[in-house]
Amino acid sequence: MIAKQIHIYFKHKVIRAKYWAPILILIVFTIQLHAQDKKELEIKRKQTQKEIEYTNSLIKKTRLEKKNSMNQLLVLNKKISAREELINNMQSEIAYLDNRINILNIKLDSLEKDLIQLKHAYAQMIVFAYKTRSAYDKLIFVLSA
């Protein structure tokens, strides 16, 4: 939409410049017809040629500005597309990391439950070992020292 508006804007500028050049030429030629002196005619002819060259340079400049503006618009559109792609990428990464965090939290909960069970089993083994100790264990302890 913006590109179309820019295109129309510059198109009107170029069209205006194309219409002004012939009008300027006609005005200059009518003035030349009234001139009597040959030197005046030559001076006016040179002025007219300069005005035509200036008008042509304005037309070229307008075309270049249009081309530059269109190039800038294309570059900005590419930049916007790249940033949108970057945002989508980051959103995908965030979703992946959220999922990974949830999985790791579930594993952590499971490991904590296993740790509690292992501590409980270890405590039971210590109690059992204490209750089932014998005089033979004391003898082994003394002999090992």
Short mmCIF file of C-alpha atoms in Angstrom, two decimals:
data_model
loop_
_atom_site.label_atom_id
_atom_site.label_comp_id
_atom_site.label_asym_id
_atom_site.label_seq_id
_atom_site.Cartn_x
_atom_site.Cartn_y
_atom_site.Cartn_z
CA MET A 1 0.00 0.00 0.00
CA ILE A 2 2.78 2.42 1.00
CA ALA A 3 4.86 1.40 -2.01
CA LYS A 4 1.91 2.16 -4.28
CA GLN A 5 1.44 5.59 -2.68
CA ILE A 6 5.14 6.37 -3.06
CA HIS A 7 5.02 5.21 -6.68
CA ILE A 8 1.99 7.45 -7.40
CA TYR A 9 3.61 10.41 -5.63
CA PHE A 10 6.81 10.20 -7.67
CA LYS A 11 4.88 9.46 -10.84
CA HIS A 12 2.97 12.74 -10.39
CA LYS A 13 6.25 14.60 -9.78
CA VAL A 14 7.74 13.21 -12.99
CA ILE A 15 4.56 14.00 -14.93
CA ARG A 16 4.55 17.55 -13.56
CA ALA A 17 8.18 18.00 -14.55
CA LYS A 18 7.41 16.70 -18.04
CA TYR A 19 4.58 19.21 -18.42
CA TRP A 20 6.54 22.14 -17.05
CA ALA A 21 9.41 21.68 -19.47
CA PRO A 22 7.32 22.31 -22.61
CA ILE A 23 5.48 25.18 -20.92
CA LEU A 24 8.77 26.80 -19.98
CA ILE A 25 10.00 26.32 -23.52
CA LEU A 26 6.86 27.93 -24.96
CA ILE A 27 7.18 30.90 -22.62
CA VAL A 28 10.80 31.40 -23.55
CA PHE A 29 10.04 31.13 -27.27
CA THR A 30 7.26 33.73 -27.07
CA ILE A 31 9.64 36.08 -25.36
CA GLN A 32 12.21 35.41 -28.07
CA LEU A 33 9.76 36.36 -30.79
CA HIS A 34 9.49 39.83 -29.35
CA ALA A 35 13.24 40.35 -29.22
CA GLN A 36 14.64 42.44 -32.05
CA ASP A 37 18.30 42.29 -31.49
CA LYS A 38 20.37 39.29 -32.65
CA LYS A 39 22.49 39.33 -29.48
CA GLU A 40 19.40 39.32 -27.32
CA LEU A 41 18.09 36.36 -29.28
CA GLU A 42 21.36 34.46 -28.78
CA ILE A 43 21.40 35.24 -25.06
CA LYS A 44 17.80 34.12 -24.67
CA ARG A 45 18.51 30.97 -26.68
CA LYS A 46 21.38 30.11 -24.34
CA GLN A 47 19.18 30.80 -21.32
CA THR A 48 16.48 28.59 -22.77
CA GLN A 49 18.98 25.80 -23.37
CA LYS A 50 20.17 26.13 -19.78
CA GLU A 51 16.58 25.98 -18.54
CA ILE A 52 15.96 22.88 -20.66
CA GLU A 53 19.12 21.25 -19.28
CA TYR A 54 18.07 22.20 -15.76
CA THR A 55 14.61 20.73 -16.35
CA ASN A 56 16.16 17.56 -17.72
CA SER A 57 18.42 17.33 -14.69
CA LEU A 58 15.37 17.76 -12.44
CA ILE A 59 13.63 14.93 -14.28
CA LYS A 60 16.71 12.70 -13.87
CA LYS A 61 16.98 13.64 -10.21
CA THR A 62 13.31 12.83 -9.67
CA ARG A 63 13.79 9.44 -11.32
CA LEU A 64 16.84 8.73 -9.15
CA GLU A 65 15.00 9.80 -6.00
CA LYS A 66 12.13 7.53 -6.98
CA LYS A 67 14.52 4.64 -7.56
CA ASN A 68 16.34 5.32 -4.27
CA SER A 69 13.06 5.55 -2.39
CA MET A 70 11.86 2.28 -3.90
CA ASN A 71 15.18 0.62 -2.99
CA GLN A 72 14.91 1.93 0.56
CA LEU A 73 11.37 0.61 0.75
CA LEU A 74 12.49 -2.82 -0.45
CA VAL A 75 15.34 -2.86 2.06
CA LEU A 76 13.00 -1.85 4.89
CA ASN A 77 10.51 -4.56 3.88
CA LYS A 78 13.31 -7.15 3.92
CA LYS A 79 14.43 -5.89 7.31
CA ILE A 80 10.87 -6.16 8.65
CA SER A 81 10.57 -9.70 7.28
CA ALA A 82 13.88 -10.69 8.86
CA ARG A 83 12.84 -9.27 12.22
CA GLU A 84 9.48 -11.06 12.04
CA GLU A 85 11.32 -14.30 11.30
CA LEU A 86 13.65 -13.62 14.24
CA ILE A 87 10.66 -13.04 16.53
CA ASN A 88 9.04 -16.28 15.35
CA ASN A 89 12.32 -18.10 15.94
CA MET A 90 12.61 -16.70 19.45
CA GLN A 91 9.01 -17.66 20.22
CA SER A 92 9.74 -21.21 19.08
CA GLU A 93 12.86 -21.30 21.24
CA ILE A 94 10.89 -20.01 24.24
CA ALA A 95 8.22 -22.68 23.71
CA TYR A 96 10.93 -25.37 23.44
CA LEU A 97 12.69 -24.14 26.58
CA ASP A 98 9.39 -23.96 28.51
CA ASN A 99 8.67 -27.55 27.51
CA ARG A 100 12.20 -28.59 28.50
CA ILE A 101 11.84 -26.85 31.89
CA ASN A 102 8.56 -28.66 32.53
CA ILE A 103 10.16 -32.03 31.68
CA LEU A 104 13.15 -31.31 33.95
CA ASN A 105 10.84 -30.24 36.79
CA ILE A 106 8.95 -33.53 36.46
CA LYS A 107 12.26 -35.45 36.55
CA LEU A 108 13.40 -33.41 39.56
CA ASP A 109 10.18 -34.23 41.43
CA SER A 110 10.65 -37.92 40.60
CA LEU A 111 14.28 -37.88 41.77
CA GLU A 112 13.33 -36.11 45.00
CA LYS A 113 10.70 -38.80 45.67
CA ASP A 114 13.29 -41.51 44.94
CA LEU A 115 15.74 -39.80 47.31
CA ILE A 116 13.14 -39.73 50.09
CA GLN A 117 12.42 -43.44 49.53
CA LEU A 118 16.13 -44.30 49.52
CA LYS A 119 16.69 -42.34 52.75
CA HIS A 120 13.79 -44.17 54.35
CA ALA A 121 15.11 -47.57 53.16
CA TYR A 122 18.62 -46.69 54.38
CA ALA A 123 17.24 -45.73 57.78
CA GLN A 124 15.38 -49.03 57.98
CA MET A 125 18.56 -50.94 57.07
CA ILE A 126 20.52 -49.17 59.79
CA VAL A 127 17.83 -49.95 62.34
CA PHE A 128 17.73 -53.59 61.18
CA ALA A 129 21.51 -53.84 61.31
CA TYR A 130 21.54 -52.40 64.82
CA LYS A 131 18.88 -54.83 66.00
CA THR A 132 20.53 -57.87 64.43
CA ARG A 133 24.06 -57.20 65.57
CA SER A 134 25.67 -59.96 67.49
CA ALA A 135 28.65 -60.69 69.67
CA TYR A 136 30.39 -62.04 66.61
CA ASP A 137 30.32 -58.49 65.13
CA LYS A 138 32.04 -57.14 68.24
CA LEU A 139 34.72 -59.81 67.94
CA ILE A 140 35.33 -58.93 64.27
CA PHE A 141 35.53 -55.26 65.22
CA VAL A 142 38.15 -55.96 67.89
CA LEU A 143 40.16 -58.25 65.62
CA SER A 144 40.13 -55.82 62.73
CA ALA A 145 41.74 -53.13 64.82
#
